[in-house]
Amino acid sequence: MPNILIKVPQGVFPPAQLRKLTETITEAASVAEQMPAEMKKRFLSWITVDEVAHGLFTCGGMDTTQHVIPCIAMVYLPAGVLDGAARAQYVNTVHAAFASTLAADDKRQIATSVILHEIPEGQWGGNGSIWRLPDFAKAAGYAHLQSLIG
């Protein structure tokens, strides 16, 4: 049940590629978090794409988008959902999603920063209530955390 905020340089990915990117990242999140392939469960994966205006997405103070495309994914998810292997898988598959979304004839390098923000127990509110890990396990259907549901 992640909230994923994506930042990419404006105009690098046309709308169809941005749709593909959000679909691919949703799938990556679902696999890493062990969510079932049910729309009701995956509806809880929210992704926002922010296209940063030209010249305002810099690396080392320089606009590098002629050669390197910087991409950021900030993933917010409940603490306790991922173990070390799942974290590594998550970062790898999100990077692969960015790379696979770039047009085949675009020879620029993709550089990603994937930041996993694991929100401590009792620090996530949804629909006016505090959600705890068992609530997330039930709502998102995390296969490996079903034993938490009372």
mmCIF file of N, CA and C in Angstrom, residues 74-136:
data_model
loop_
_atom_site.group_PDB
_atom_site.id
_atom_site.type_symbol
_atom_site.label_atom_id
_atom_site.label_comp_id
_atom_site.label_asym_id
_atom_site.label_seq_id
_atom_site.Cartn_x
_atom_site.Cartn_y
_atom_site.Cartn_z
ATOM 1 N N MET A 74 10.119 8.478 -4.579
ATOM 2 C CA MET A 74 10.026 8.469 -3.118
ATOM 3 C C MET A 74 8.852 7.569 -2.756
ATOM 4 N N VAL A 75 9.172 6.454 -2.126
ATOM 5 C CA VAL A 75 8.179 5.435 -1.815
ATOM 6 C C VAL A 75 7.886 5.493 -0.318
ATOM 7 N N TYR A 76 6.641 5.732 0.018
ATOM 8 C CA TYR A 76 6.198 5.747 1.413
ATOM 9 C C TYR A 76 5.377 4.479 1.640
ATOM 10 N N LEU A 77 5.789 3.680 2.623
ATOM 11 C CA LEU A 77 5.078 2.460 2.924
ATOM 12 C C LEU A 77 5.198 2.153 4.416
ATOM 13 N N PRO A 78 4.306 1.326 4.935
ATOM 14 C CA PRO A 78 4.354 1.016 6.360
ATOM 15 C C PRO A 78 5.609 0.228 6.727
ATOM 16 N N ALA A 79 6.217 0.581 7.858
ATOM 17 C CA ALA A 79 7.354 -0.190 8.369
ATOM 18 C C ALA A 79 6.889 -1.615 8.665
ATOM 19 N N GLY A 80 7.746 -2.569 8.346
ATOM 20 C CA GLY A 80 7.432 -3.966 8.609
ATOM 21 C C GLY A 80 6.944 -4.734 7.401
ATOM 22 N N VAL A 81 6.711 -4.042 6.288
ATOM 23 C CA VAL A 81 6.231 -4.726 5.083
ATOM 24 C C VAL A 81 7.387 -5.368 4.322
ATOM 25 N N LEU A 82 8.537 -4.711 4.297
ATOM 26 C CA LEU A 82 9.672 -5.193 3.517
ATOM 27 C C LEU A 82 10.785 -5.733 4.408
ATOM 28 N N ASP A 83 11.425 -6.793 3.936
ATOM 29 C CA ASP A 83 12.683 -7.223 4.549
ATOM 30 C C ASP A 83 13.809 -6.747 3.629
ATOM 31 N N GLY A 84 15.042 -7.068 3.968
ATOM 32 C CA GLY A 84 16.180 -6.605 3.182
ATOM 33 C C GLY A 84 16.129 -7.025 1.724
ATOM 34 N N ALA A 85 15.759 -8.266 1.468
ATOM 35 C CA ALA A 85 15.690 -8.752 0.090
ATOM 36 C C ALA A 85 14.598 -8.026 -0.689
ATOM 37 N N ALA A 86 13.466 -7.787 -0.053
ATOM 38 C CA ALA A 86 12.366 -7.087 -0.726
ATOM 39 C C ALA A 86 12.740 -5.634 -1.009
ATOM 40 N N ARG A 87 13.498 -5.005 -0.101
ATOM 41 C CA ARG A 87 13.958 -3.627 -0.348
ATOM 42 C C ARG A 87 14.841 -3.582 -1.595
ATOM 43 N N ALA A 88 15.792 -4.515 -1.666
ATOM 44 C CA ALA A 88 16.699 -4.567 -2.817
ATOM 45 C C ALA A 88 15.923 -4.815 -4.106
ATOM 46 N N GLN A 89 14.962 -5.721 -4.053
ATOM 47 C CA GLN A 89 14.129 -6.016 -5.223
ATOM 48 C C GLN A 89 13.334 -4.781 -5.638
ATOM 49 N N TYR A 90 12.774 -4.095 -4.670
ATOM 50 C CA TYR A 90 11.979 -2.889 -4.925
ATOM 51 C C TYR A 90 12.814 -1.859 -5.675
ATOM 52 N N VAL A 91 13.987 -1.544 -5.145
ATOM 53 C CA VAL A 91 14.860 -0.538 -5.752
ATOM 54 C C VAL A 91 15.249 -0.955 -7.164
ATOM 55 N N ASN A 92 15.584 -2.214 -7.344
ATOM 56 C CA ASN A 92 15.982 -2.715 -8.653
ATOM 57 C C ASN A 92 14.844 -2.641 -9.663
ATOM 58 N N THR A 93 13.641 -3.063 -9.260
ATOM 59 C CA THR A 93 12.536 -3.082 -10.219
ATOM 60 C C THR A 93 12.017 -1.675 -10.537
ATOM 61 N N VAL A 94 12.111 -0.750 -9.584
ATOM 62 C CA VAL A 94 11.722 0.625 -9.884
ATOM 63 C C VAL A 94 12.722 1.240 -10.864
ATOM 64 N N HIS A 95 14.015 0.994 -10.649
ATOM 65 C CA HIS A 95 15.022 1.474 -11.604
ATOM 66 C C HIS A 95 14.739 0.889 -12.996
ATOM 67 N N ALA A 96 14.464 -0.401 -13.051
ATOM 68 C CA ALA A 96 14.179 -1.060 -14.334
ATOM 69 C C ALA A 96 12.928 -0.467 -14.992
ATOM 70 N N ALA A 97 11.956 -0.076 -14.190
ATOM 71 C CA ALA A 97 10.741 0.537 -14.744
ATOM 72 C C ALA A 97 11.064 1.852 -15.444
ATOM 73 N N PHE A 98 11.886 2.674 -14.812
ATOM 74 C CA PHE A 98 12.298 3.926 -15.465
ATOM 75 C C PHE A 98 13.054 3.620 -16.754
ATOM 76 N N ALA A 99 14.008 2.708 -16.693
ATOM 77 C CA ALA A 99 14.833 2.389 -17.857
ATOM 78 C C ALA A 99 14.001 1.830 -19.007
ATOM 79 N N SER A 100 13.026 0.981 -18.703
ATOM 80 C CA SER A 100 12.220 0.367 -19.761
ATOM 81 C C SER A 100 11.204 1.333 -20.357
ATOM 82 N N THR A 101 10.937 2.431 -19.675
ATOM 83 C CA THR A 101 9.959 3.410 -20.156
ATOM 84 C C THR A 101 10.562 4.377 -21.163
ATOM 85 N N LEU A 102 11.858 4.564 -21.119
ATOM 86 C CA LEU A 102 12.522 5.468 -22.052
ATOM 87 C C LEU A 102 12.366 4.938 -23.479
ATOM 88 N N ALA A 103 12.094 5.812 -24.418
ATOM 89 C CA ALA A 103 11.934 5.407 -25.820
ATOM 90 C C ALA A 103 13.159 4.639 -26.290
ATOM 91 N N ALA A 104 12.949 3.616 -27.105
ATOM 92 C CA ALA A 104 14.030 2.738 -27.563
ATOM 93 C C ALA A 104 15.137 3.496 -28.287
ATOM 94 N N ASP A 105 14.787 4.556 -28.997
ATOM 95 C CA ASP A 105 15.799 5.301 -29.741
ATOM 96 C C ASP A 105 16.472 6.400 -28.905
ATOM 97 N N ASP A 106 16.086 6.541 -27.645
ATOM 98 C CA ASP A 106 16.687 7.544 -26.754
ATOM 99 C C ASP A 106 17.913 6.912 -26.102
ATOM 100 N N LYS A 107 19.069 7.419 -26.398
ATOM 101 C CA LYS A 107 20.330 6.823 -25.935
ATOM 102 C C LYS A 107 20.845 7.417 -24.619
ATOM 103 N N ARG A 108 20.064 8.315 -24.015
ATOM 104 C CA ARG A 108 20.507 8.901 -22.747
ATOM 105 C C ARG A 108 20.468 7.861 -21.627
ATOM 106 N N GLN A 109 21.316 8.063 -20.657
ATOM 107 C CA GLN A 109 21.388 7.186 -19.501
ATOM 108 C C GLN A 109 20.325 7.603 -18.482
ATOM 109 N N ILE A 110 19.703 6.622 -17.861
ATOM 110 C CA ILE A 110 18.765 6.873 -16.760
ATOM 111 C C ILE A 110 19.552 6.787 -15.461
ATOM 112 N N ALA A 111 19.403 7.791 -14.606
ATOM 113 C CA ALA A 111 20.005 7.765 -13.273
ATOM 114 C C ALA A 111 18.859 7.886 -12.273
ATOM 115 N N THR A 112 18.725 6.890 -11.407
ATOM 116 C CA THR A 112 17.598 6.890 -10.477
ATOM 117 C C THR A 112 18.039 7.054 -9.035
ATOM 118 N N SER A 113 17.150 7.650 -8.269
ATOM 119 C CA SER A 113 17.269 7.702 -6.823
ATOM 120 C C SER A 113 15.939 7.189 -6.290
ATOM 121 N N VAL A 114 15.966 6.018 -5.683
ATOM 122 C CA VAL A 114 14.761 5.402 -5.127
ATOM 123 C C VAL A 114 14.899 5.444 -3.613
ATOM 124 N N ILE A 115 14.002 6.159 -2.979
ATOM 125 C CA ILE A 115 14.087 6.367 -1.536
ATOM 126 C C ILE A 115 12.901 5.666 -0.883
ATOM 127 N N LEU A 116 13.200 4.704 -0.041
ATOM 128 C CA LEU A 116 12.156 3.972 0.668
ATOM 129 C C LEU A 116 11.957 4.603 2.041
ATOM 130 N N HIS A 117 10.815 5.219 2.228
ATOM 131 C CA HIS A 117 10.448 5.823 3.516
ATOM 132 C C HIS A 117 9.515 4.843 4.216
ATOM 133 N N GLU A 118 10.034 4.135 5.194
ATOM 134 C CA GLU A 118 9.191 3.189 5.926
ATOM 135 C C GLU A 118 8.618 3.916 7.141
ATOM 136 N N ILE A 119 7.312 4.099 7.123
ATOM 137 C CA ILE A 119 6.623 4.898 8.125
ATOM 138 C C ILE A 119 6.413 4.055 9.394
ATOM 139 N N PRO A 120 6.904 4.561 10.537
ATOM 140 C CA PRO A 120 6.786 3.799 11.793
ATOM 141 C C PRO A 120 5.330 3.515 12.174
ATOM 142 N N GLU A 121 5.166 2.442 12.900
ATOM 143 C CA GLU A 121 3.853 2.021 13.410
ATOM 144 C C GLU A 121 3.157 3.194 14.109
ATOM 145 N N GLY A 122 1.908 3.411 13.763
ATOM 146 C CA GLY A 122 1.120 4.460 14.388
ATOM 147 C C GLY A 122 1.330 5.850 13.821
ATOM 148 N N GLN A 123 2.101 5.973 12.744
ATOM 149 C CA GLN A 123 2.402 7.277 12.157
ATOM 150 C C GLN A 123 1.735 7.506 10.806
ATOM 151 N N TRP A 124 0.862 6.608 10.373
ATOM 152 C CA TRP A 124 0.206 6.737 9.073
ATOM 153 C C TRP A 124 -1.288 6.893 9.312
ATOM 154 N N GLY A 125 -1.852 7.956 8.774
ATOM 155 C CA GLY A 125 -3.288 8.163 8.877
ATOM 156 C C GLY A 125 -3.953 8.025 7.536
ATOM 157 N N GLY A 126 -5.097 7.400 7.527
ATOM 158 C CA GLY A 126 -5.871 7.258 6.306
ATOM 159 C C GLY A 126 -7.348 7.401 6.609
ATOM 160 N N ASN A 127 -8.021 8.237 5.852
ATOM 161 C CA ASN A 127 -9.457 8.454 6.009
ATOM 162 C C ASN A 127 -9.838 8.816 7.442
ATOM 163 N N GLY A 128 -8.978 9.603 8.085
ATOM 164 C CA GLY A 128 -9.289 10.105 9.416
ATOM 165 C C GLY A 128 -8.915 9.199 10.572
ATOM 166 N N SER A 129 -8.238 8.070 10.283
ATOM 167 C CA SER A 129 -7.860 7.137 11.338
ATOM 168 C C SER A 129 -6.389 6.761 11.209
ATOM 169 N N ILE A 130 -5.790 6.388 12.335
ATOM 170 C CA ILE A 130 -4.436 5.833 12.326
ATOM 171 C C ILE A 130 -4.524 4.384 11.875
ATOM 172 N N TRP A 131 -3.679 4.035 10.918
ATOM 173 C CA TRP A 131 -3.609 2.652 10.440
ATOM 174 C C TRP A 131 -2.377 1.990 11.042
ATOM 175 N N ARG A 132 -2.534 0.755 11.429
ATOM 176 C CA ARG A 132 -1.444 -0.050 11.972
ATOM 177 C C ARG A 132 -1.161 -1.182 10.983
ATOM 178 N N LEU A 133 -0.051 -1.865 11.184
ATOM 179 C CA LEU A 133 0.363 -2.896 10.224
ATOM 180 C C LEU A 133 -0.730 -3.939 9.966
ATOM 181 N N PRO A 134 -1.453 -4.430 10.972
ATOM 182 C CA PRO A 134 -2.539 -5.374 10.661
ATOM 183 C C PRO A 134 -3.618 -4.774 9.754
ATOM 184 N N ASP A 135 -3.881 -3.471 9.901
ATOM 185 C CA ASP A 135 -4.859 -2.816 9.025
ATOM 186 C C ASP A 135 -4.369 -2.820 7.578
ATOM 187 N N PHE A 136 -3.084 -2.507 7.397
ATOM 188 C CA PHE A 136 -2.498 -2.523 6.061
ATOM 189 C C PHE A 136 -2.489 -3.937 5.492
#
